[in-house]
C-alpha cells in the first residue's frame, strides 16, 4: 500500500488532515489544536468523573482447552500453585469481572504457537472464541506473524485460506476485534503503519484511545519470508507519534497495549513487583506522559508495577502471564471535563483464572465442537515407537526425545540446506511420547510435542563459533539437544567458558576455521533462549516446519526406538 493510499485509509477512518500529517511525519501537535483539546469541557463547571474497567489478556496462544503440565498451573496471590486456564473457565471469569463500564483488551500472541485444535484451522477457532468473549482490541504479537503478514490480514478481515480453503465452519468472516501495530511499517512506505496504529473506544460515555505495539525484535523471531515487506520501528518512538495523533483528536485517556515485557522472580504472586528490568521497562518508562497505563505481554510473566512516566508521574504497567491463566483488571476514572484519566484513581489487579468455577456452557460446547472437528487430523497415524520417548534429561543434559528430534531435523535439512549437524532447544519440547499398547504415534501426539510451527533453518558457523555456541549452553543453563553427527566432551569442573572440548562432526575433529552448516529452528537462529552466537551465522537457508520434519522422520523410520543419549560425554 502506498503512502497516498495510507493517507486515504487514515482519512476514511475519520482522521483529520492534521492527524494524518502527525502520523506521517511524527510532528508535534499544532499549538492551536493542543490548546483547543486542553480547553474542551472547561466551561462545563465542576469536574465529574466516570468509572472505566479494562479486562486484559495476553499470550493466549490458542489454548481453547485447559493447558496441561506446568503451562496449566500458576502461583496465586496466596502463594499456592493452582490449576488455571481453559477457554470455558476464562469465559466464566470474564463474565464475573465485566459490567457496563468495561471492555476486553489484549496484548498480542493470541494466535500462533497454538495447540492442534486451533492450529489445524489457521487459528480461526481462537479468533472466533475471542470475539465471543467480547475482545475489542489487541496489539499484534510476534506470533501473529507466524504465517506472514498477508495471512494476518486474512484473519483480521475474512476469507478462506488461499491453500487449505474454508474450515468446517464455512467461510471465515474475520475477527470481531481490531489488531493494532503502530510500529509495524511497510518497507515501501515506512512513514505510515502497515496496520492500524490505534483504536478509539467509547466506554461508559468517554473515549479511550488504545495504541498497539509489538516488540521490535520481531524480525529475529519469525519467518523472514512472511514479513519481507515490513519493518518494525522502535516501540517508544511509534507510541509517542501515535499518542500525539490521539491528542489531536481530543482523546486524552490513552492506553498502550505492547507485546513486550520483562522477567520476574519465579513463583511470586501475580500481583507482585518488581520486575527484572529489561525491554518492557524501557518502553514503560519511555512512552509519552500522555499515556496513562501500559499493558504488556511477550515474556509470559505476571506482574503489577508502577513506574514513572517522562513527566515524573506514577504510571501502572502490568502483564497477565500466558495461556489464559490470568486476567488483568485496570480500573480508573475519567474526568469528563478534561477527558483525561485521573491517575490517582487507577487500580490494577491480576486475577488467576481458576478452574474451581463452573465452565461456561456455551464456550464448552464451542471447544467440544472444534475438538471433534480436528479429531480426524489428530488421530492420523504417523508411525510407531517401541518404548517411551521422554524429554527427561540425563547427566549430560540430553534426552532421548531431544536427540531424536535433532536427528529428524538434520534429515529434513540435509537435502536443501546441506546441514551437517542439528541442535534443538529443550524448551521447545513440550511433552513426552508415551508408548501405547500398539505402539502407534498419532499426528496429534507429535504436534503436542512440538506445537510452535517453527521454521527449520540452516546457517554456517566456523568451528570457533560452534565452540562458542556450545560454551554458551553453560552460561544460559540450557543444553541443546544434538544430532548423532555431533559429539563433544564437557568438563564438569572447568569454569564456564572453558567447558567444551573434543568437538567432532561425523567423527572428525573440528578445526577453528572449518565452515559447518548447522540446522536449528528459527527461534534459535534468531538468538532465542540466549544463544546469541546463532545470530552470527551466515548463508541462512529456510526449509520445512519442525513439526513436518518430525512427522517425516516417524514415517520413514518406524518403528522408532529411543536413541542412546551418548553424544555429549561428561568428565570430572
Coordinates of C-alpha atoms in Angstrom, one line a residue:
X1 CA 0.0 0.0 0.0
X2 CA 1.4 3.4 -0.9
X3 CA 1.8 6.4 1.3
X4 CA -1.0 8.1 -0.6
X5 CA -3.4 5.2 -0.1
X6 CA -2.4 5.0 3.6
X7 CA -3.4 8.7 3.9
X8 CA -6.7 7.9 2.3
X9 CA -7.1 5.0 4.7
X10 CA -6.4 7.3 7.7
X11 CA -8.9 9.9 6.3
X12 CA -11.5 7.2 5.8
X13 CA -11.2 6.2 9.4
X14 CA -12.2 9.7 10.4
X15 CA -8.7 11.2 10.9
X16 CA -8.3 14.9 10.2
X17 CA -5.6 16.1 7.8
X18 CA -3.6 17.3 10.7
X19 CA -3.7 13.9 12.3
X20 CA -2.6 12.2 9.1
X21 CA 0.3 14.5 8.9
X22 CA 1.2 13.8 12.6
X23 CA 1.2 10.1 11.8
X24 CA 3.2 10.5 8.7
X25 CA 5.8 12.9 9.9
X26 CA 5.7 12.4 13.7
X27 CA 5.5 16.2 14.2
X28 CA 4.3 18.0 17.3
X29 CA 0.6 18.8 17.9
X30 CA -0.1 22.2 16.5
X31 CA -0.4 24.7 19.3
X32 CA -3.9 25.8 18.4
X33 CA -5.1 22.2 18.3
X34 CA -3.4 21.4 21.6
X35 CA -4.9 24.4 23.2
X36 CA -8.4 23.5 22.0
X37 CA -8.0 20.0 23.2
X38 CA -7.0 21.2 26.6
X39 CA -9.9 23.6 26.8
X40 CA -12.6 21.0 25.9
X41 CA -15.3 21.0 28.6
X42 CA -13.7 23.6 30.8
X43 CA -16.8 25.7 30.6
X44 CA -18.9 22.8 31.9
X45 CA -18.3 23.7 35.5
X46 CA -17.4 21.3 38.3
X47 CA -15.3 18.2 37.4
X48 CA -17.2 15.0 37.1
X49 CA -15.7 11.5 36.7
X50 CA -17.0 8.2 35.3
X51 CA -15.6 4.8 36.0
X52 CA -14.0 2.6 33.3
X53 CA -12.7 -1.0 33.6
X54 CA -10.4 -2.8 31.2
X55 CA -10.1 -6.6 31.3
X56 CA -6.8 -7.6 29.7
X57 CA -5.4 -10.9 28.5
X58 CA -2.1 -11.6 26.7
X59 CA -0.3 -14.6 25.1
X60 CA -3.3 -16.8 24.9
X61 CA -1.7 -18.9 22.2
X62 CA -4.9 -20.7 21.2
X63 CA -5.4 -22.6 24.5
X64 CA -9.0 -23.4 24.0
X65 CA -8.7 -26.5 26.2
X66 CA -7.3 -26.2 29.7
X67 CA -3.5 -26.2 29.3
X68 CA -1.7 -29.2 30.8
X69 CA 1.6 -29.6 32.7
X70 CA 3.4 -26.6 34.1
X71 CA 1.7 -24.5 31.4
X72 CA -1.7 -25.1 33.2
X73 CA -0.6 -24.1 36.6
X74 CA 0.3 -20.8 38.3
X75 CA 1.1 -19.4 41.7
X76 CA -1.8 -17.4 43.1
X77 CA -1.9 -14.5 45.4
X78 CA -1.7 -16.7 48.5
X79 CA 1.5 -18.4 47.2
X80 CA -0.3 -21.6 46.3
X81 CA 0.2 -23.4 42.9
X82 CA -3.2 -23.9 41.3
X83 CA -4.6 -25.2 38.0
X84 CA -5.6 -22.4 35.7
X85 CA -6.7 -21.6 32.2
X86 CA -9.1 -23.1 29.6
X87 CA -11.5 -21.1 27.4
X88 CA -14.7 -22.2 29.2
X89 CA -13.2 -21.1 32.6
X90 CA -11.8 -17.9 31.1
X91 CA -15.3 -17.0 29.9
X92 CA -16.8 -17.5 33.3
X93 CA -14.2 -15.3 34.9
X94 CA -14.6 -12.6 32.3
X95 CA -18.4 -12.5 32.9
X96 CA -17.8 -12.2 36.6
X97 CA -15.5 -9.3 36.1
X98 CA -17.4 -7.4 33.4
X99 CA -20.0 -4.8 33.7
X100 CA -21.4 -2.0 31.5
X101 CA -18.3 0.1 32.2
X102 CA -15.9 -2.5 30.9
X103 CA -14.3 -3.7 27.7
X104 CA -11.8 -6.6 27.0
X105 CA -8.4 -5.8 25.5
X106 CA -5.3 -7.8 24.8
X107 CA -1.5 -7.5 24.3
X108 CA -0.8 -10.0 21.4
X109 CA 0.2 -13.6 20.7
X110 CA -3.4 -14.6 20.9
X111 CA -2.7 -16.9 18.0
X112 CA 0.4 -18.7 16.8
X113 CA 2.3 -21.5 18.6
X114 CA -1.1 -22.9 19.3
X115 CA -2.4 -26.4 20.1
X116 CA -3.7 -28.5 17.1
X117 CA -7.3 -27.8 17.9
X118 CA -6.7 -24.2 16.7
X119 CA -3.6 -24.5 14.5
X120 CA -5.1 -27.1 12.2
X121 CA -7.5 -24.4 11.0
X122 CA -5.0 -21.5 10.9
X123 CA -6.3 -20.3 14.3
X124 CA -9.7 -19.3 13.1
X125 CA -11.3 -21.1 16.2
X126 CA -9.2 -19.0 18.6
X127 CA -10.1 -15.7 16.9
X128 CA -13.8 -16.7 16.8
X129 CA -13.6 -17.6 20.5
X130 CA -12.1 -14.3 21.5
X131 CA -14.9 -12.5 19.6
X132 CA -17.4 -14.5 21.7
X133 CA -15.5 -13.4 24.9
X134 CA -16.0 -9.8 23.9
X135 CA -12.5 -8.9 22.9
X136 CA -12.5 -5.4 21.5
X137 CA -8.9 -4.5 20.6
X138 CA -5.4 -6.1 20.7
X139 CA -1.9 -5.3 19.8
X140 CA -0.3 -7.7 17.4
X141 CA 2.3 -10.1 18.9
X142 CA 5.3 -11.6 17.1
X143 CA 3.3 -14.9 16.7
X144 CA 0.5 -13.1 14.9
X145 CA 3.1 -13.0 12.0
X146 CA 3.9 -16.8 12.1
X147 CA 2.1 -17.4 8.9
X148 CA 3.0 -14.0 7.5
X149 CA 1.5 -10.5 7.1
X150 CA -0.9 -11.5 4.4
X151 CA -2.3 -14.3 6.5
X152 CA -2.7 -11.8 9.4
X153 CA -4.8 -9.6 7.1
X154 CA -6.9 -12.5 6.1
X155 CA -7.5 -13.5 9.7
X156 CA -8.4 -9.9 10.5
X157 CA -10.7 -9.2 7.6
X158 CA -12.1 -12.6 6.4
X159 CA -11.9 -15.0 3.6
X160 CA -10.9 -18.6 3.3
X161 CA -7.3 -19.8 3.5
X162 CA -5.7 -19.5 0.0
X163 CA -4.3 -23.0 0.1
X164 CA -6.4 -25.0 2.6
X165 CA -9.7 -23.4 1.7
X166 CA -12.6 -23.0 4.2
X167 CA -12.7 -24.7 7.6
X168 CA -15.6 -26.9 8.6
X169 CA -17.3 -23.8 9.9
X170 CA -17.5 -22.3 6.4
X171 CA -16.3 -19.0 5.0
X172 CA -14.2 -17.1 7.5
X173 CA -15.8 -13.8 8.4
X174 CA -12.8 -12.2 10.1
X175 CA -12.0 -11.0 13.6
X176 CA -14.6 -9.1 15.7
X177 CA -11.8 -7.2 17.3
X178 CA -9.1 -4.8 15.9
X179 CA -5.4 -5.7 15.6
X180 CA -3.1 -2.7 16.2
X181 CA 0.5 -2.3 15.3
X182 CA 1.7 1.3 15.4
X183 CA 5.3 0.3 14.9
X184 CA 4.7 -2.1 12.1
X185 CA 5.6 -0.3 8.9
X186 CA 5.6 -1.1 5.2
X187 CA 9.1 -1.1 3.7
X188 CA 7.8 0.9 0.7
X189 CA 6.1 3.5 2.9
X190 CA 7.9 3.4 6.3
X191 CA 6.4 6.7 7.4
X192 CA 3.0 5.1 7.9
X193 CA 2.0 1.9 9.7
X194 CA 1.1 -1.3 7.9
X195 CA -1.6 -2.0 10.5
X196 CA -4.0 0.4 12.3
X197 CA -1.9 2.2 14.9
X198 CA -4.7 2.9 17.3
X199 CA -8.3 2.4 18.1
X200 CA -10.7 4.6 19.9
X201 CA -13.4 3.0 22.1
X202 CA -16.3 4.8 23.8
X203 CA -16.6 3.2 27.3
X204 CA -19.2 4.4 29.7
X205 CA -19.6 7.6 27.7
X206 CA -16.0 8.5 27.5
X207 CA -13.4 7.9 24.8
X208 CA -10.3 5.8 25.5
X209 CA -7.5 5.5 22.9
X210 CA -5.6 2.3 22.6
X211 CA -2.1 2.3 21.0
X212 CA -0.9 -1.1 19.8
X213 CA 2.8 -2.1 19.6
X214 CA 4.8 -5.3 19.1
X215 CA 8.4 -6.0 20.1
X216 CA 10.9 -4.5 17.6
X217 CA 12.8 -7.8 17.8
X218 CA 10.0 -9.5 15.7
X219 CA 12.2 -9.9 12.6
X220 CA 14.6 -12.1 14.5
X221 CA 11.9 -14.5 15.9
X222 CA 9.6 -15.0 13.0
X223 CA 10.0 -16.4 9.5
X224 CA 11.6 -13.8 7.3
X225 CA 9.6 -14.5 4.2
X226 CA 6.3 -13.7 5.9
X227 CA 7.4 -10.2 6.9
X228 CA 9.6 -9.4 4.0
X229 CA 7.5 -6.3 3.1
X230 CA 7.6 -5.0 6.7
X231 CA 9.8 -3.1 9.1
X232 CA 9.4 -2.9 12.8
X233 CA 10.2 0.5 14.3
X234 CA 11.2 1.5 17.8
X235 CA 8.3 1.0 20.2
X236 CA 8.7 4.2 22.1
X237 CA 9.1 6.4 19.1
X238 CA 6.0 4.8 17.5
X239 CA 3.9 5.1 20.7
X240 CA 4.7 8.8 21.1
X241 CA 3.9 9.6 17.4
X242 CA 0.6 7.8 17.8
X243 CA -0.1 9.5 21.2
X244 CA 0.2 12.9 19.5
X245 CA -2.3 11.9 16.9
X246 CA -4.8 10.8 19.5
X247 CA -4.4 14.0 21.4
X248 CA -5.0 15.9 18.2
X249 CA -8.3 14.0 18.0
X250 CA -9.1 15.2 21.5
X251 CA -8.5 11.7 23.1
X252 CA -6.7 12.3 26.3
X253 CA -7.3 8.9 28.0
X254 CA -4.6 6.7 26.4
X255 CA -3.5 3.1 27.0
X256 CA -0.6 1.3 25.4
X257 CA -1.0 -2.4 24.6
X258 CA 2.5 -3.6 23.9
X259 CA 3.7 -7.1 23.1
X260 CA 7.0 -6.8 25.0
X261 CA 7.7 -7.4 28.7
X262 CA 10.1 -8.1 31.5
X263 CA 11.0 -11.2 33.6
X264 CA 10.2 -11.7 37.2
X265 CA 11.4 -13.7 40.2
X266 CA 9.9 -17.2 39.7
X267 CA 6.9 -18.4 41.8
X268 CA 5.9 -14.9 43.0
X269 CA 2.3 -13.6 43.4
X270 CA 0.8 -12.5 40.1
X271 CA 0.4 -9.0 41.6
X272 CA 4.0 -8.8 42.7
X273 CA 6.6 -6.3 41.7
X274 CA 9.4 -5.5 40.9
X275 CA 10.4 -7.0 37.6
X276 CA 13.9 -7.7 36.4
X277 CA 14.5 -4.6 34.3
X278 CA 14.5 -5.3 30.6
X279 CA 12.9 -4.2 27.3
X280 CA 9.5 -3.9 28.9
X281 CA 10.8 -1.4 31.5
X282 CA 12.4 0.7 28.8
X283 CA 9.1 1.0 27.0
X284 CA 7.0 1.5 30.1
X285 CA 9.1 4.4 31.3
X286 CA 9.8 5.9 27.9
X287 CA 6.4 6.4 26.3
X288 CA 4.8 9.8 26.4
X289 CA 3.4 11.1 29.7
X290 CA 0.1 11.4 27.8
X291 CA -0.2 7.6 28.1
X292 CA -1.9 6.6 31.3
X293 CA -1.1 2.9 31.6
X294 CA 0.8 0.2 29.8
X295 CA -0.5 -3.4 29.3
X296 CA 2.3 -5.8 28.3
X297 CA 2.8 -9.3 27.0
X298 CA 5.5 -11.5 25.4
X299 CA 7.5 -12.6 28.4
X300 CA 4.7 -14.8 29.8
X301 CA 5.1 -13.2 33.3
X302 CA 2.5 -11.9 35.7
X303 CA 3.2 -8.6 37.5
X304 CA 1.6 -5.3 38.5
X305 CA 4.1 -2.4 38.9
X306 CA 4.3 1.3 38.9
X307 CA 6.9 3.3 37.0
X308 CA 7.5 7.0 36.4
X309 CA 6.4 8.5 33.1
X310 CA 8.7 11.1 31.5
X311 CA 6.9 13.9 33.4
X312 CA 7.6 12.1 36.8
X313 CA 4.1 10.9 37.4
X314 CA 3.2 7.4 38.6
X315 CA 2.0 5.1 35.8
X316 CA 0.9 1.4 36.1
X317 CA 2.4 -1.3 34.0
X318 CA 1.1 -4.9 34.1
X319 CA 1.2 -8.3 32.4
X320 CA -1.0 -11.3 32.9
X321 CA 1.1 -14.4 32.4
X322 CA 0.1 -16.6 29.4
X323 CA -2.3 -19.3 28.1
X324 CA -5.3 -17.7 29.6
X325 CA -4.2 -18.3 33.2
X326 CA -4.6 -14.7 34.3
X327 CA -6.9 -11.8 33.6
X328 CA -5.8 -8.3 34.5
X329 CA -8.4 -5.7 35.5
X330 CA -7.5 -2.0 35.2
X331 CA -9.9 0.3 36.9
X332 CA -9.8 4.1 36.6
X333 CA -11.9 7.2 36.4
X334 CA -12.0 9.7 33.5
X335 CA -12.7 13.4 34.2
X336 CA -15.5 14.3 31.8
X337 CA -14.2 17.9 31.7
X338 CA -10.6 17.2 30.7
X339 CA -11.4 13.8 29.1
X340 CA -8.3 12.5 30.8
X341 CA -7.6 9.7 33.3
X342 CA -7.4 10.7 36.9
X343 CA -4.2 8.9 37.7
X344 CA -4.8 8.7 41.4
X345 CA -7.9 6.5 40.7
X346 CA -6.1 3.8 38.8
X347 CA -6.1 0.4 40.4
X348 CA -4.7 -2.7 38.7
X349 CA -5.2 -6.3 39.8
X350 CA -4.2 -9.7 38.3
X351 CA -6.9 -12.4 38.7
X352 CA -6.0 -16.1 38.4
X353 CA -8.3 -17.9 36.0
X354 CA -9.1 -20.8 38.4
X355 CA -10.9 -24.0 37.4
X356 CA -13.0 -24.1 40.6
X357 CA -15.8 -22.2 38.9
X358 CA -18.5 -23.6 36.6
X359 CA -17.3 -23.9 33.0
X360 CA -19.3 -21.6 30.7
X361 CA -21.6 -24.0 28.9
X362 CA -21.7 -22.1 25.5
X363 CA -17.9 -21.9 25.3
X364 CA -17.6 -25.5 26.5
X365 CA -19.8 -26.6 23.6
X366 CA -17.8 -24.4 21.2
X367 CA -14.5 -26.1 22.3
X368 CA -16.0 -29.5 22.1
X369 CA -17.2 -28.9 18.5
X370 CA -13.7 -27.9 17.3
X371 CA -12.2 -30.9 19.2
X372 CA -14.5 -33.2 17.3
X373 CA -13.7 -31.5 14.0
X374 CA -9.9 -31.8 14.5
X375 CA -10.1 -35.4 15.7
X376 CA -9.6 -36.8 12.1
X377 CA -6.3 -34.8 11.8
X378 CA -5.2 -35.5 15.4
X379 CA -5.8 -39.3 15.2
X380 CA -3.9 -39.8 11.9
X381 CA -1.2 -42.4 12.3
X382 CA 2.3 -41.1 11.5
X383 CA 4.4 -44.1 12.8
X384 CA 5.2 -46.3 15.7
X385 CA 7.6 -46.4 18.7
X386 CA 9.0 -49.3 20.7
X387 CA 9.1 -47.6 24.1
X388 CA 8.5 -44.2 25.8
X389 CA 10.4 -41.3 24.3
X390 CA 10.9 -38.8 27.1
X391 CA 12.3 -35.3 27.4
X392 CA 13.8 -36.1 30.8
X393 CA 17.5 -35.2 30.6
X394 CA 20.3 -37.5 31.7
X395 CA 23.6 -36.4 33.3
X396 CA 24.8 -34.9 30.0
X397 CA 21.6 -32.8 29.6
X398 CA 20.5 -34.9 26.6
X399 CA 17.1 -36.6 26.5
X400 CA 16.0 -39.5 24.2
X401 CA 13.3 -37.4 22.6
X402 CA 15.5 -34.4 22.3
X403 CA 18.2 -36.4 20.4
X404 CA 15.5 -38.0 18.2
X405 CA 14.1 -34.6 17.3
X406 CA 17.6 -33.3 16.4
X407 CA 18.1 -36.3 14.2
X408 CA 14.8 -35.7 12.4
X409 CA 15.8 -32.0 11.9
X410 CA 19.1 -33.0 10.4
X411 CA 17.5 -35.4 8.0
X412 CA 15.0 -32.7 6.9
X413 CA 17.6 -30.0 6.3
X414 CA 20.4 -32.1 4.6
X415 CA 18.9 -32.1 1.1
X416 CA 18.3 -28.4 0.6
X417 CA 20.4 -26.8 3.3
X418 CA 23.4 -29.0 3.3
X419 CA 23.1 -29.4 7.1
X420 CA 25.9 -31.3 8.8
X421 CA 24.6 -31.1 12.4
X422 CA 21.4 -30.1 14.1
X423 CA 20.6 -28.6 17.5
X424 CA 17.3 -28.5 19.3
X425 CA 16.3 -26.3 22.2
X426 CA 14.9 -28.4 25.1
X427 CA 12.3 -25.7 25.9
X428 CA 10.6 -26.3 22.6
X429 CA 9.9 -29.9 23.5
X430 CA 6.5 -29.6 25.2
X431 CA 5.5 -33.3 26.1
X432 CA 6.8 -36.8 26.1
X433 CA 5.7 -39.5 23.7
X434 CA 4.2 -42.3 25.7
X435 CA 4.3 -45.9 24.3
X436 CA 0.8 -47.2 23.7
X437 CA 0.0 -50.9 23.6
X438 CA 0.0 -50.9 19.8
X439 CA 3.0 -48.5 19.6
X440 CA 1.1 -46.1 17.3
X441 CA 2.1 -42.4 17.3
X442 CA -0.6 -40.0 16.0
X443 CA -0.2 -36.6 14.5
X444 CA -1.9 -35.0 17.5
X445 CA 0.7 -36.6 19.8
X446 CA 3.6 -35.3 17.7
X447 CA 2.0 -31.9 17.5
X448 CA 1.7 -31.8 21.3
X449 CA 5.4 -32.4 21.5
X450 CA 6.3 -29.6 19.0
X451 CA 3.4 -27.1 18.8
X452 CA 5.2 -24.0 17.8
X453 CA 5.3 -24.4 14.0
X454 CA 8.9 -23.1 13.9
X455 CA 10.7 -23.0 10.6
X456 CA 13.8 -25.1 10.2
X457 CA 16.8 -23.1 9.1
X458 CA 20.5 -23.8 8.4
X459 CA 23.4 -21.3 9.0
X460 CA 27.1 -21.5 8.6
X461 CA 29.3 -21.2 11.7
X462 CA 33.0 -21.6 11.9
X463 CA 34.5 -24.2 14.2
X464 CA 35.4 -21.5 16.6
X465 CA 31.9 -20.1 16.7
X466 CA 30.4 -23.5 17.1
X467 CA 32.6 -24.0 20.1
X468 CA 31.4 -20.6 21.5
X469 CA 27.8 -21.6 20.9
X470 CA 28.3 -24.9 22.8
X471 CA 30.0 -23.0 25.6
X472 CA 27.1 -20.6 25.8
X473 CA 24.9 -23.6 26.9
X474 CA 26.5 -23.4 30.3
X475 CA 26.0 -19.6 30.5
X476 CA 22.3 -19.8 29.9
X477 CA 21.8 -23.2 31.6
X478 CA 20.2 -24.9 28.7
X479 CA 21.8 -27.9 27.0
X480 CA 21.0 -28.0 23.3
X481 CA 19.9 -31.5 22.0
X482 CA 22.5 -32.6 19.4
X483 CA 22.0 -34.8 16.3
X484 CA 24.1 -38.0 16.2
X485 CA 26.5 -36.3 13.8
X486 CA 27.8 -34.0 16.6
X487 CA 29.8 -35.3 19.6
X488 CA 31.9 -33.5 22.2
X489 CA 33.2 -33.6 25.8
X490 CA 32.2 -31.4 28.7
X491 CA 34.3 -31.0 31.8
X492 CA 32.0 -30.6 34.9
X493 CA 34.7 -28.9 37.0
X494 CA 36.0 -26.5 34.3
X495 CA 34.9 -22.8 34.5
X496 CA 32.1 -21.5 32.3
X497 CA 33.6 -20.6 29.0
X498 CA 36.1 -23.4 29.0
X499 CA 34.0 -26.5 29.5
X500 CA 33.7 -27.9 25.9
X501 CA 36.4 -29.9 24.1
X502 CA 36.8 -32.6 21.5
X503 CA 34.1 -31.3 19.2
X504 CA 33.6 -33.8 16.3
X505 CA 31.3 -33.8 13.2
X506 CA 30.7 -37.2 11.9
X507 CA 33.7 -38.5 13.9
X508 CA 36.2 -35.9 12.5
X509 CA 37.7 -33.3 14.9
X510 CA 36.5 -29.7 14.1
X511 CA 39.1 -27.0 13.4
X512 CA 38.6 -23.4 14.3
X513 CA 38.3 -22.2 10.7
X514 CA 36.2 -25.0 9.4
X515 CA 32.8 -24.0 7.9
X516 CA 30.0 -26.0 9.4
X517 CA 26.4 -26.0 8.3
X518 CA 24.2 -26.0 11.5
X519 CA 20.5 -26.7 11.5
X520 CA 18.1 -25.3 14.1
X521 CA 14.6 -23.8 14.3
X522 CA 14.2 -20.2 13.5
X523 CA 13.7 -19.3 17.2
X524 CA 17.3 -20.5 18.0
X525 CA 18.7 -19.0 14.8
X526 CA 17.3 -15.6 15.9
X527 CA 19.2 -15.8 19.2
X528 CA 16.4 -17.3 21.2
X529 CA 16.9 -18.7 24.7
X530 CA 20.1 -16.5 25.0
X531 CA 22.0 -18.3 22.2
X532 CA 23.3 -15.1 20.6
X533 CA 26.1 -16.9 18.8
X534 CA 23.5 -18.2 16.4
X535 CA 22.9 -14.7 15.1
X536 CA 26.4 -14.7 13.8
X537 CA 25.6 -17.4 11.3
X538 CA 25.8 -16.7 7.6
X539 CA 24.2 -18.1 4.4
X540 CA 20.8 -18.7 6.0
X541 CA 18.6 -21.3 4.4
X542 CA 15.0 -21.9 5.3
X543 CA 13.3 -25.2 5.0
X544 CA 10.2 -27.1 6.4
X545 CA 8.4 -26.6 9.6
X546 CA 9.8 -28.5 12.6
X547 CA 6.6 -30.5 13.1
X548 CA 6.8 -31.7 9.4
X549 CA 10.4 -32.8 9.9
X550 CA 9.5 -34.9 12.9
X551 CA 6.4 -36.4 11.2
X552 CA 8.6 -37.3 8.2
X553 CA 11.1 -39.0 10.4
X554 CA 8.5 -41.2 12.0
X555 CA 7.0 -42.1 8.6
X556 CA 10.4 -43.0 7.2
X557 CA 11.9 -44.9 10.2
X558 CA 9.1 -46.6 12.1
X559 CA 9.3 -48.4 14.4
X560 CA 11.4 -45.9 16.2
X561 CA 13.3 -46.7 19.4
X562 CA 14.8 -44.3 21.9
X563 CA 18.3 -43.3 20.9
X564 CA 21.2 -43.6 23.3
X565 CA 22.0 -40.3 25.0
X566 CA 25.8 -40.6 24.5
X567 CA 26.5 -37.7 22.2
X568 CA 27.8 -35.5 25.0
X569 CA 30.5 -37.1 27.2
X570 CA 30.8 -35.6 30.7
X571 CA 34.1 -35.9 32.6
X572 CA 35.0 -34.6 36.0

